[in-house]
mmCIF file of C-alpha atoms in Angstrom:
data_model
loop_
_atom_site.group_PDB
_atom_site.id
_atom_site.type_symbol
_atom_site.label_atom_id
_atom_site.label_comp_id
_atom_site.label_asym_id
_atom_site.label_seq_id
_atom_site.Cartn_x
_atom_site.Cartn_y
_atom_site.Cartn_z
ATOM 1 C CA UNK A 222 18.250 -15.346 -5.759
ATOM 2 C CA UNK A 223 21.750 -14.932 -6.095
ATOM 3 C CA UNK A 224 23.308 -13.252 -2.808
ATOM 4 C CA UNK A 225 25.246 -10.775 -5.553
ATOM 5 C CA UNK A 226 21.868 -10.103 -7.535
ATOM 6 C CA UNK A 227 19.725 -9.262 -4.220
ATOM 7 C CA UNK A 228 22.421 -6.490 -3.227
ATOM 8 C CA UNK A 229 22.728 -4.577 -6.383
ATOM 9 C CA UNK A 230 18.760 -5.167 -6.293
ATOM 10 C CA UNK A 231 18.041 -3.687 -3.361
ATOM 11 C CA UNK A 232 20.734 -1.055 -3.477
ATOM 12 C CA UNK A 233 19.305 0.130 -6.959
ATOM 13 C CA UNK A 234 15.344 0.113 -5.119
ATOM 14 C CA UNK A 235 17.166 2.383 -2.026
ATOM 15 C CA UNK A 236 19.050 4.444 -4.961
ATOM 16 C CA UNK A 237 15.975 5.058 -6.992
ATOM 17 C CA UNK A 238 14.233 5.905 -4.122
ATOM 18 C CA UNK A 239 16.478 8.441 -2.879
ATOM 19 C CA UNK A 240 16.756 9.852 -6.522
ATOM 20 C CA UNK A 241 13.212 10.644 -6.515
ATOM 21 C CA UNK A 242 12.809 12.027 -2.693
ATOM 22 C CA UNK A 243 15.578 14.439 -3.167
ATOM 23 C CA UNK A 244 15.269 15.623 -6.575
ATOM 24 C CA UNK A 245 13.306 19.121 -7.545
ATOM 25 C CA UNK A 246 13.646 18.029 -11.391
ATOM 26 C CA UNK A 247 11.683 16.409 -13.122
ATOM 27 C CA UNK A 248 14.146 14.281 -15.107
ATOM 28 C CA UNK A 249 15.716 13.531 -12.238
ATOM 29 C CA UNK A 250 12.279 12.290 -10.593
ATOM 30 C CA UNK A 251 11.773 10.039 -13.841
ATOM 31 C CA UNK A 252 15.119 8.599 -13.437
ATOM 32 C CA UNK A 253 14.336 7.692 -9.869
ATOM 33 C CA UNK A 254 11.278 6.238 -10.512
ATOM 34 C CA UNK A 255 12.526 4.029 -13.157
ATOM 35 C CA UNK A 256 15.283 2.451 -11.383
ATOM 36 C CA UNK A 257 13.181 1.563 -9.288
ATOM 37 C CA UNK A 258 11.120 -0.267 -11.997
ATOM 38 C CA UNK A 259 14.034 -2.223 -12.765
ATOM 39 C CA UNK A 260 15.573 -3.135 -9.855
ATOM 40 C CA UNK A 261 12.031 -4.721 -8.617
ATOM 41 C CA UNK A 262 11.456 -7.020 -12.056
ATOM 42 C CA UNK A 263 13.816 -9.312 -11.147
ATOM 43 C CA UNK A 264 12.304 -9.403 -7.420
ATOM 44 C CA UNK A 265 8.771 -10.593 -8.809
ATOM 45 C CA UNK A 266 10.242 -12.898 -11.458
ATOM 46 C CA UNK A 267 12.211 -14.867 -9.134
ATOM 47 C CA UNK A 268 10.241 -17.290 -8.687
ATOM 48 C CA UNK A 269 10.133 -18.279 -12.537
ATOM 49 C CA UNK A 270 6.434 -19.517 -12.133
ATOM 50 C CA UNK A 271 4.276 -18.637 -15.003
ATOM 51 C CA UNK A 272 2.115 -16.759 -12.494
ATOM 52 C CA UNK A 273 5.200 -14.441 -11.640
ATOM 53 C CA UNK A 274 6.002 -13.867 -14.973
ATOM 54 C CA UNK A 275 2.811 -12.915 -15.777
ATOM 55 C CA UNK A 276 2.750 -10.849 -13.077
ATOM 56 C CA UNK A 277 5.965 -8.961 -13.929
ATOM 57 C CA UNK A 278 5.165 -8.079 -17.398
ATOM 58 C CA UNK A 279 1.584 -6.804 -15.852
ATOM 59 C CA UNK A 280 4.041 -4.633 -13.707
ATOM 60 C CA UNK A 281 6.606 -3.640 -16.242
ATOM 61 C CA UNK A 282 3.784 -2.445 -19.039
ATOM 62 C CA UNK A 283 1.661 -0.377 -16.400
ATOM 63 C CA UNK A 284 4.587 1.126 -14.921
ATOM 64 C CA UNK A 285 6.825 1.902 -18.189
ATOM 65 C CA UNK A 286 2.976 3.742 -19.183
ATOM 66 C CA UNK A 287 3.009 5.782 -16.271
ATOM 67 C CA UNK A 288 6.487 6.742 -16.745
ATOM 68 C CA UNK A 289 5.906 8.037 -20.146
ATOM 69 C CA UNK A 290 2.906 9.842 -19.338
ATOM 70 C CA UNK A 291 4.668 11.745 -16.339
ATOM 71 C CA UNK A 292 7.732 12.047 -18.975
ATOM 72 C CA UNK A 293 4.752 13.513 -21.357
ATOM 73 C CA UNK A 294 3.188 15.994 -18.656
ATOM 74 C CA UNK A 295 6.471 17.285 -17.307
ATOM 75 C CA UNK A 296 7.517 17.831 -20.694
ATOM 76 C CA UNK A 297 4.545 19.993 -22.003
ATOM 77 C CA UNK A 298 4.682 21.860 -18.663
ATOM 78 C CA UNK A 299 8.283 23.108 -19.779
ATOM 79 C CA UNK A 300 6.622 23.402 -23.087
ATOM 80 C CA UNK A 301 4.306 25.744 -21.519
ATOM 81 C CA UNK A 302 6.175 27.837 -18.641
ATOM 82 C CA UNK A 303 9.758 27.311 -18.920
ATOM 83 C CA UNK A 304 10.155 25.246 -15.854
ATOM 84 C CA UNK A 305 11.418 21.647 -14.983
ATOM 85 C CA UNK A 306 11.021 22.298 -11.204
ATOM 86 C CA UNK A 307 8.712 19.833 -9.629
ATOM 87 C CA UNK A 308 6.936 22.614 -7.770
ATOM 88 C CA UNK A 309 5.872 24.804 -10.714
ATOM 89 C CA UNK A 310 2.848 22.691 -11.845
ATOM 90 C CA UNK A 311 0.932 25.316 -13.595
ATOM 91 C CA UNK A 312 -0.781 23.507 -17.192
ATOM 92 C CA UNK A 313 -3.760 21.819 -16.644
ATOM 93 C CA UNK A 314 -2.943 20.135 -19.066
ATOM 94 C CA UNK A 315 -0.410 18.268 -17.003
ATOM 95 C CA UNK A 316 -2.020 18.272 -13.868
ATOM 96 C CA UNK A 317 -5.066 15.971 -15.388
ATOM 97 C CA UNK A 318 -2.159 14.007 -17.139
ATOM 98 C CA UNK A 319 -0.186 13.648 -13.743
ATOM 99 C CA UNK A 320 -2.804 12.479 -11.950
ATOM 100 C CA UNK A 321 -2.946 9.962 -14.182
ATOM 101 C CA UNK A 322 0.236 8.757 -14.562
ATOM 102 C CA UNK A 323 0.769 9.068 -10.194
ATOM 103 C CA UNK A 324 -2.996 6.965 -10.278
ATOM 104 C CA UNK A 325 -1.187 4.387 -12.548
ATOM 105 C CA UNK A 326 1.864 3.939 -10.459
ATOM 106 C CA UNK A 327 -0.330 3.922 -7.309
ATOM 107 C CA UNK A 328 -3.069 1.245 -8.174
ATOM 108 C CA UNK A 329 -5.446 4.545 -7.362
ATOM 109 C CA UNK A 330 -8.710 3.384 -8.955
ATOM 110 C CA UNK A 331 -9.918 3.268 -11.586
ATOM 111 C CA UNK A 332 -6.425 2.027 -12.468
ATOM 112 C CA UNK A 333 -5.974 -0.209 -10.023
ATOM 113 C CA UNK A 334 -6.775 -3.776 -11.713
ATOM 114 C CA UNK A 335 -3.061 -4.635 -12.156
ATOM 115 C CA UNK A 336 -2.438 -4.362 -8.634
ATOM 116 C CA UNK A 337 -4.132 -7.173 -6.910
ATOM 117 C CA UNK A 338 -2.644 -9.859 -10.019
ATOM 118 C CA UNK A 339 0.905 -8.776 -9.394
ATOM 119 C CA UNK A 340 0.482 -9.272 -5.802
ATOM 120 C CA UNK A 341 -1.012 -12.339 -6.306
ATOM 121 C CA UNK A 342 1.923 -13.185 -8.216
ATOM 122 C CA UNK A 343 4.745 -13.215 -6.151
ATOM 123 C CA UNK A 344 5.974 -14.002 -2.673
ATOM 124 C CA UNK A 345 4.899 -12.376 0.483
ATOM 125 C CA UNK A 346 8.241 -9.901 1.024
ATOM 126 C CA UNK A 347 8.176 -8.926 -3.106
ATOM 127 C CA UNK A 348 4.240 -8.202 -1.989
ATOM 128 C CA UNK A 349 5.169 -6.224 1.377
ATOM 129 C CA UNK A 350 8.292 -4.325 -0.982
ATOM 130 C CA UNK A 351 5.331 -3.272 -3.536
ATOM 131 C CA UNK A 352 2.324 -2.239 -1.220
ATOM 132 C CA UNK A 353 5.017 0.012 0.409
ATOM 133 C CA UNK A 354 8.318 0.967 -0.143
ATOM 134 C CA UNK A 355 7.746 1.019 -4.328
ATOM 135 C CA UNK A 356 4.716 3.361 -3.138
ATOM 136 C CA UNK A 357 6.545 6.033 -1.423
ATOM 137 C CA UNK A 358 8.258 7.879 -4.088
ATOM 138 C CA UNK A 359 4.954 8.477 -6.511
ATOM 139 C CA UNK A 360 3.198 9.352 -2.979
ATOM 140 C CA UNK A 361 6.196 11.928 -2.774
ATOM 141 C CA UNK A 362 5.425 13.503 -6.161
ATOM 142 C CA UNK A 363 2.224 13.959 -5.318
ATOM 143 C CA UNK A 364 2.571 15.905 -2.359
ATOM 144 C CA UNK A 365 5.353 17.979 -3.931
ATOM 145 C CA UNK A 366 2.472 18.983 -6.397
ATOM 146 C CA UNK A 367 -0.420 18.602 -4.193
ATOM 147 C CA UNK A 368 -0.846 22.801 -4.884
ATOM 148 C CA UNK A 369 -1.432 22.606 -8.203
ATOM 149 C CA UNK A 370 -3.904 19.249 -8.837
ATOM 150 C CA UNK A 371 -7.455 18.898 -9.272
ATOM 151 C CA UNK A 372 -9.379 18.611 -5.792
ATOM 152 C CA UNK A 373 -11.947 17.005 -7.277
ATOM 153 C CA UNK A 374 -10.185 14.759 -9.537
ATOM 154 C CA UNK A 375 -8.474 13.576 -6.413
ATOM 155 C CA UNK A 376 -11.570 13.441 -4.672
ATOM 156 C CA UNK A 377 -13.610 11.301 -6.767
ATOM 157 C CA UNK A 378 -10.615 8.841 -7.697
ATOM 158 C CA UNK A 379 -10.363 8.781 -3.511
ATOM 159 C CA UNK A 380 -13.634 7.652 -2.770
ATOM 160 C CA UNK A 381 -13.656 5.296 -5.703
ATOM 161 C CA UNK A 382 -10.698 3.799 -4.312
ATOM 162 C CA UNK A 383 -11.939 3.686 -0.764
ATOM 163 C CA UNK A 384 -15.332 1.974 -2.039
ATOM 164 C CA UNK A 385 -13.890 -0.672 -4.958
ATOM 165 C CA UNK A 386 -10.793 -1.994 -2.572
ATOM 166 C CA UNK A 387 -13.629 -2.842 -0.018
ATOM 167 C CA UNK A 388 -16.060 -4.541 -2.310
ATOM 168 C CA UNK A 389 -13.521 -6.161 -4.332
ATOM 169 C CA UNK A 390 -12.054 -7.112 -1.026
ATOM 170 C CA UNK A 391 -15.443 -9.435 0.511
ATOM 171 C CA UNK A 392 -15.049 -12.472 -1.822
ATOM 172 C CA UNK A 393 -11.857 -12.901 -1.962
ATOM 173 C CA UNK A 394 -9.906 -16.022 -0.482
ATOM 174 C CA UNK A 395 -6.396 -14.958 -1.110
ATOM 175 C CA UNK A 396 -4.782 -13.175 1.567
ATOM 176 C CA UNK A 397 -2.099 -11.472 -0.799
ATOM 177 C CA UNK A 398 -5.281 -10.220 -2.696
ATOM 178 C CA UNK A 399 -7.116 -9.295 0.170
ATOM 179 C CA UNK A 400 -3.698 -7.279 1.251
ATOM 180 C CA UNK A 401 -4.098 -5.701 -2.405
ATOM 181 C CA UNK A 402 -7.490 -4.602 -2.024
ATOM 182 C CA UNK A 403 -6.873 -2.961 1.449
ATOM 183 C CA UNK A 404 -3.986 -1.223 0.003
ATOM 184 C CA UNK A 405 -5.977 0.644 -2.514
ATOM 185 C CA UNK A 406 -8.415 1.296 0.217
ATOM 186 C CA UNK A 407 -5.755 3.365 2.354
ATOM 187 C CA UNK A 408 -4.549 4.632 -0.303
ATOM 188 C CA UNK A 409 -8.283 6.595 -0.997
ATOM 189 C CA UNK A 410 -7.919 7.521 2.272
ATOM 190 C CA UNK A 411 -4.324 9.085 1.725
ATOM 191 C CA UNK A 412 -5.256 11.341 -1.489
ATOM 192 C CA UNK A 413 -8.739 12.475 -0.017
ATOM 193 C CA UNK A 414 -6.663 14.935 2.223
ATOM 194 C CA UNK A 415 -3.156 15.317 0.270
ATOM 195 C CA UNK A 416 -4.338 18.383 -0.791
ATOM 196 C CA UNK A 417 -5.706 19.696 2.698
ATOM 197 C CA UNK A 418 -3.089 18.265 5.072
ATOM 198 C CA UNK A 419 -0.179 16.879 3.726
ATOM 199 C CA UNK A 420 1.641 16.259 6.157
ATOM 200 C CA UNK A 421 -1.357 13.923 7.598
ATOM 201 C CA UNK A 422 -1.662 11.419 4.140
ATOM 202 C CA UNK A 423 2.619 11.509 5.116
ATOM 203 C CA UNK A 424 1.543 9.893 8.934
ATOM 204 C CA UNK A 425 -1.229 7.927 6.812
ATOM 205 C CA UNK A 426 1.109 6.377 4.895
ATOM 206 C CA UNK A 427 3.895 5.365 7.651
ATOM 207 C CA UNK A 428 1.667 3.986 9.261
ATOM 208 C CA UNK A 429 0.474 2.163 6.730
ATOM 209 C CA UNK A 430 3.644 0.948 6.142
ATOM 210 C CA UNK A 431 4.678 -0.423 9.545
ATOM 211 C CA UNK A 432 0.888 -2.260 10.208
ATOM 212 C CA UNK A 433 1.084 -4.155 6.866
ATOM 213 C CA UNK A 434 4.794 -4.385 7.104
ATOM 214 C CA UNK A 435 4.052 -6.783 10.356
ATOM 215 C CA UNK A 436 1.028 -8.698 8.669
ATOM 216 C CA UNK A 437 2.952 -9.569 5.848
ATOM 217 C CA UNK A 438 6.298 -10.599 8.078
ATOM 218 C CA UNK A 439 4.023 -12.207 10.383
ATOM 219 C CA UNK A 440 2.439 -14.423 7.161
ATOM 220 C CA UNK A 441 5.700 -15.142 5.824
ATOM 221 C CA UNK A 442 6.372 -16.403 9.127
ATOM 222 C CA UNK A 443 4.210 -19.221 9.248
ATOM 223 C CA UNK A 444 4.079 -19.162 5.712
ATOM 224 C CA UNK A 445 0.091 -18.388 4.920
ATOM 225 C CA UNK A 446 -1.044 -17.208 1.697
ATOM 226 C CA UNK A 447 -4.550 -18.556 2.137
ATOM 227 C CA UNK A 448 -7.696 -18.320 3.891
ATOM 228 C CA UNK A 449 -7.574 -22.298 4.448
ATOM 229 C CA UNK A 450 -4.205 -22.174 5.481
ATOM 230 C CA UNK A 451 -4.964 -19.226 7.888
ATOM 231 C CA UNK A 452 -6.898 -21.596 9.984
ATOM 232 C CA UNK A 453 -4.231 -24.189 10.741
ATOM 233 C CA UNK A 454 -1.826 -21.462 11.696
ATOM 234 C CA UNK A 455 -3.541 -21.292 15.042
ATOM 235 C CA UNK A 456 -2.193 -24.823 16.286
ATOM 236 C CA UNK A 457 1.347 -23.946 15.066
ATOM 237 C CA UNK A 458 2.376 -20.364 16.204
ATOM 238 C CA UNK A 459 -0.714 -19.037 18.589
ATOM 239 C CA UNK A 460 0.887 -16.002 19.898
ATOM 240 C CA UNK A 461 2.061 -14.750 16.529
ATOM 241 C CA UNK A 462 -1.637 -15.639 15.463
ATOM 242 C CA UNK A 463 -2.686 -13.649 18.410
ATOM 243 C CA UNK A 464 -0.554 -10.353 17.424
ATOM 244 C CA UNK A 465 -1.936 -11.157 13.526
ATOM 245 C CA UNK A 466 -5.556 -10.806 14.788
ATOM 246 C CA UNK A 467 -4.745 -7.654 16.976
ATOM 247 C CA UNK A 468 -2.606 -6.169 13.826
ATOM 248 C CA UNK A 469 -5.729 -6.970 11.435
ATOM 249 C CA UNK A 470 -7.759 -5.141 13.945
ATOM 250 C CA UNK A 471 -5.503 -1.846 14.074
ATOM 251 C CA UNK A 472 -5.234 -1.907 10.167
ATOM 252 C CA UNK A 473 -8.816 -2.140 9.984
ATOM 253 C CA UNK A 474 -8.688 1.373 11.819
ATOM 254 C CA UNK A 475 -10.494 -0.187 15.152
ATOM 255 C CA UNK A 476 -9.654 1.951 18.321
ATOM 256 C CA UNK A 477 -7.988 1.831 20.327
ATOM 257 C CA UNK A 478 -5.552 0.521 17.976
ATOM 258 C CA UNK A 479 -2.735 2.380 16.147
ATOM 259 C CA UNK A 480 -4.612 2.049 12.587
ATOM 260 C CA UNK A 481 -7.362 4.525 14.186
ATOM 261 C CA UNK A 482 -5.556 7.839 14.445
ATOM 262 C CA UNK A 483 -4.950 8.597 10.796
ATOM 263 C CA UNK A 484 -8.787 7.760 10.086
ATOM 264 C CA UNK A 485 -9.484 10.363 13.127
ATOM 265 C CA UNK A 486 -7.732 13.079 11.974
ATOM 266 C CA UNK A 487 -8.725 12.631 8.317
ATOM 267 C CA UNK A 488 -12.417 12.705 9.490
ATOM 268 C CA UNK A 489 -11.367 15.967 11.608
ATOM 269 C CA UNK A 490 -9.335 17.532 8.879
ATOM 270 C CA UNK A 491 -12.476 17.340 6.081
ATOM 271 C CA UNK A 492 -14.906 18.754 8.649
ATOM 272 C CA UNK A 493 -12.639 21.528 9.267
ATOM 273 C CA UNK A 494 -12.720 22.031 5.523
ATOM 274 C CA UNK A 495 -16.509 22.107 5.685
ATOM 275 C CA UNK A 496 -16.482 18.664 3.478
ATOM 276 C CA UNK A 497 -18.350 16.676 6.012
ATOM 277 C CA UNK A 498 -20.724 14.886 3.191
ATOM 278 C CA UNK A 499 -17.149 13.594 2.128
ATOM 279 C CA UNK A 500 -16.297 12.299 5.149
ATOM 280 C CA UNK A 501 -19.549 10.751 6.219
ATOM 281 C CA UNK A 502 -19.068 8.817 2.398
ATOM 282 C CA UNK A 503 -15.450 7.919 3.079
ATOM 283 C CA UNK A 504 -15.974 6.675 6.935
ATOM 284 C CA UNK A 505 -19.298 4.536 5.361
ATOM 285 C CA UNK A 506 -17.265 3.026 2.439
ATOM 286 C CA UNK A 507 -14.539 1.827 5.088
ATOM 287 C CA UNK A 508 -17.456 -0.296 6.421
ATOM 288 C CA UNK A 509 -17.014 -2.829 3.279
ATOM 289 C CA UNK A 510 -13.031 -2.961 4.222
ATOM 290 C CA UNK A 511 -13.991 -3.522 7.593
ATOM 291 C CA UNK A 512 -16.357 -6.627 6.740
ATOM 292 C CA UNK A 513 -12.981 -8.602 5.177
ATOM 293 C CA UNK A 514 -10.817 -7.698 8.478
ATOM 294 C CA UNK A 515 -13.221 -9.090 10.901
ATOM 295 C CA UNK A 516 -13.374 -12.381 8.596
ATOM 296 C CA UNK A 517 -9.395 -12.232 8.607
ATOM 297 C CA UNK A 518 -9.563 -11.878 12.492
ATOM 298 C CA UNK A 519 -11.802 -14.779 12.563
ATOM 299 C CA UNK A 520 -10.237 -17.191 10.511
ATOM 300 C CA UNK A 521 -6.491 -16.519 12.371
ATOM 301 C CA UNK A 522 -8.026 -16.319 15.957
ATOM 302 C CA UNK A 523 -11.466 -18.346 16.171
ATOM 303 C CA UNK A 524 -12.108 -20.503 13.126
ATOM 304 C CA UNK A 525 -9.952 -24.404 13.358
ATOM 305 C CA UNK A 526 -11.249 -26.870 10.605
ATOM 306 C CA UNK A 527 -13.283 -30.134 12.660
ATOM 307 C CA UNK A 528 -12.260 -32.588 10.233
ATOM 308 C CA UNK A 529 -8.630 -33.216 8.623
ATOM 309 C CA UNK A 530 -7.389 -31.585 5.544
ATOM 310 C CA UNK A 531 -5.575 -32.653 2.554
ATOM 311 C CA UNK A 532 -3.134 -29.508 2.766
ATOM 312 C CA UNK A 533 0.499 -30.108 3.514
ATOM 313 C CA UNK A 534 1.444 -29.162 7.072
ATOM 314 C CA UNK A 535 4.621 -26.811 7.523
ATOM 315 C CA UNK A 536 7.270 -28.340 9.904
ATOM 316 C CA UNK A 537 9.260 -26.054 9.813
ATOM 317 C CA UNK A 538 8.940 -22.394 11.035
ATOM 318 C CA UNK A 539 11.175 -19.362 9.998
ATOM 319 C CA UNK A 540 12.234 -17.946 13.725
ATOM 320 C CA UNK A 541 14.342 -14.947 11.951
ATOM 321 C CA UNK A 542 11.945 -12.436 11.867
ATOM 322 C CA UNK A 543 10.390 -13.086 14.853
ATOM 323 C CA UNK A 544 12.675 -10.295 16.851
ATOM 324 C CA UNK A 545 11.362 -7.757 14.152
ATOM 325 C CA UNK A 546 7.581 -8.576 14.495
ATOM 326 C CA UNK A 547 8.157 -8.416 18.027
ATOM 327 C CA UNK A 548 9.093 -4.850 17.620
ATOM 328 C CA UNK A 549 6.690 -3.809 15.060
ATOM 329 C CA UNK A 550 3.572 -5.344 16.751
ATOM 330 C CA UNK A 551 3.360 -3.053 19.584
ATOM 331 C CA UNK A 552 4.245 -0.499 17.178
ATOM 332 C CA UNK A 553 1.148 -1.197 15.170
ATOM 333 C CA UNK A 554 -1.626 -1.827 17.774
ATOM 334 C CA UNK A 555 -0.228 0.847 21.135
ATOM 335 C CA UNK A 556 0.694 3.898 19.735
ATOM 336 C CA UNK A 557 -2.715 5.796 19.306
ATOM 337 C CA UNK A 558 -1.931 7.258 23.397
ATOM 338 C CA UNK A 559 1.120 9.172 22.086
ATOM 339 C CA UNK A 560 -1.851 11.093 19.539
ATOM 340 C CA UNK A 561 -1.291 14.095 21.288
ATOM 341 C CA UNK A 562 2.095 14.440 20.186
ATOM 342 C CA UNK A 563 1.175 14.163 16.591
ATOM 343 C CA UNK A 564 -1.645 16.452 17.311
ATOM 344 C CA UNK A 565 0.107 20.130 16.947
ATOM 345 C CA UNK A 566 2.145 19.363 14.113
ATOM 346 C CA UNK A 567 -0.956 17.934 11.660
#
């Protein structure tokens, strides 16, 4: 990509962002949201593959729908009350209809077949910039309205997300899919509480962020997109392999790994609110996510094919981002002793 084209691209995605974060109306939220939109087409379609462009109009068409239907809710909730503030969610009308439209943006299920095809579609930073960063400003909206939704709308679309992104996740041989699928599982866990603690699906979701931000910089390092080529990573970078398998671990929500705590307090948080038969369904459901880490784990750590392959071998390795995953890796597997400083404030 032009040098020229990646800076207005990126400044628009960190403008659009910002937009939506500090706005209180809804137009303004809108407008937010769809720069974003834009400024992350061209990302995806880079590539000019057929598979990217297919996966950029998948993008564009589920995300210009979403937009209009959180255009339509916030528009019959002025209808209704007079109000444009973000905060003053009162129609139920457009509650149901933002739920939706946040679902949509998300990948919540049951809207959350696009997901896994654009991911699949592009390259392994475009994936990392969509499972996260293009995440955090519907995940705002939502707890900005978090008062006035359904809880069990949110429930049931939680749980359904928790159990189809770990059974769509077991046959799968594409890591970027396999990324996809655990996405939509964390993101269950992050709306099961949203309405109890928000603050805690806030810690859910950094920490989502910096686990799968080092699995995907750590892939794109030694340039693995598949399960086959997983295996043959060991022989070329073992120590990142090594910090791969312990990251999988953590984001698999193993202690004593980082990826534990916001599973912890979740599981505290819907006791407290006497919803333990939730709980005990969302901790059983992670189970099927679990099953695909442990075969990721194997495959980067264990697994080395006993007869040659007809795969291309990389020569080359990209040694740019190793400073960064060697700052983000203890980040993601050490920081469940500092728990009691999160404690108090969840």
């Amino acid at each position: 990509m032009n040098p020229y084209a990646k800076l207005i691209t990126l400044t628009s995605l960190v403008l659009g962002t910002t937009i939506t974060l500090s706005s209180n109306h809804w137009a303004m939220a809108w407008t937010g949201l769809e720069i974003n939109t834009i400024a992350i087409i061209p990302m995806i379609s880079k590539s000019h593959h057929p598979r990217a462009i297919e996966a950029t109009i998948k993008y564009f068409l589920v995300q210009a729908a979403a937009s209009a239907t959180i255009l339509f809710s916030s528009m019959i909730n002025a209808w209704t009350t007079g109000q444009w503030d973000i905060t003053q969610l009162s129609n139920t009308t457009s509650c149901l209809l933002l739920t939706t439209a946040i679902a949509m943006k998300l990948g919540l299920a049951p809207f959350h077949f696009w997901f896994p095809e654009v991911l699949q579609g592009t390259s392994l930073i475009t994936a990392l910039l969509l499972s996260t960063a293009m995440k955090f400003p519907p995940i705002t909206i939502l707890l900005l309205t978090s008062n006035s939704l359904n809880p069990l709308l949110l429930s049931l679309m939680a749980i359904t997300s928790v159990a189809l992104g770990g059974w769509m996740g077991l046959n799968q041989t594409q890591i970027r899919k396999i990324l996809a699928f655990s996405s939509i599982s964390h993101l269950g866990w992050m709306t099961i509480i949203i309405i109890y603690a928000p603050k805690l699906t806030l810690l859910t979701f950094l920490l989502y962020t910096l686990l799968t931000s080092t699995i995907f910089l750590s892939l794109n390092t030694s340039n693995t997109t598949k399960l086959s080529t997983l295996m043959l990573a060991w022989t070329k970078t073992p120590m990142l392999n090594a910090t791969l398998m312990l990251t999988l671990l953590s984001l698999a929500g193993l202690p004593p790994f980082t990826g534990f705590l916001p599973k912890w307090l979740i599981i505290q948080e819907l006791t407290k609110q006497e919803m333990t038969p939730t709980a005990l369904t969302t901790a059983l459901l992670s189970l099927l996510s679990l099953f695909f880490y442990l075969r990721l784990t194997y495959f980067s750590s264990i697994t080395l094919p006993p007869n040659s392959t007809n795969q291309a071998k990389h020569w080359f390795i990209n040694k740019n981002t190793h400073i960064l995953i060697a700052t983000l890796t203890p980040l993601s597997t050490l920081l469940l002793p500092l728990s009691p400083l999160i404690l108090p404030t969840t």
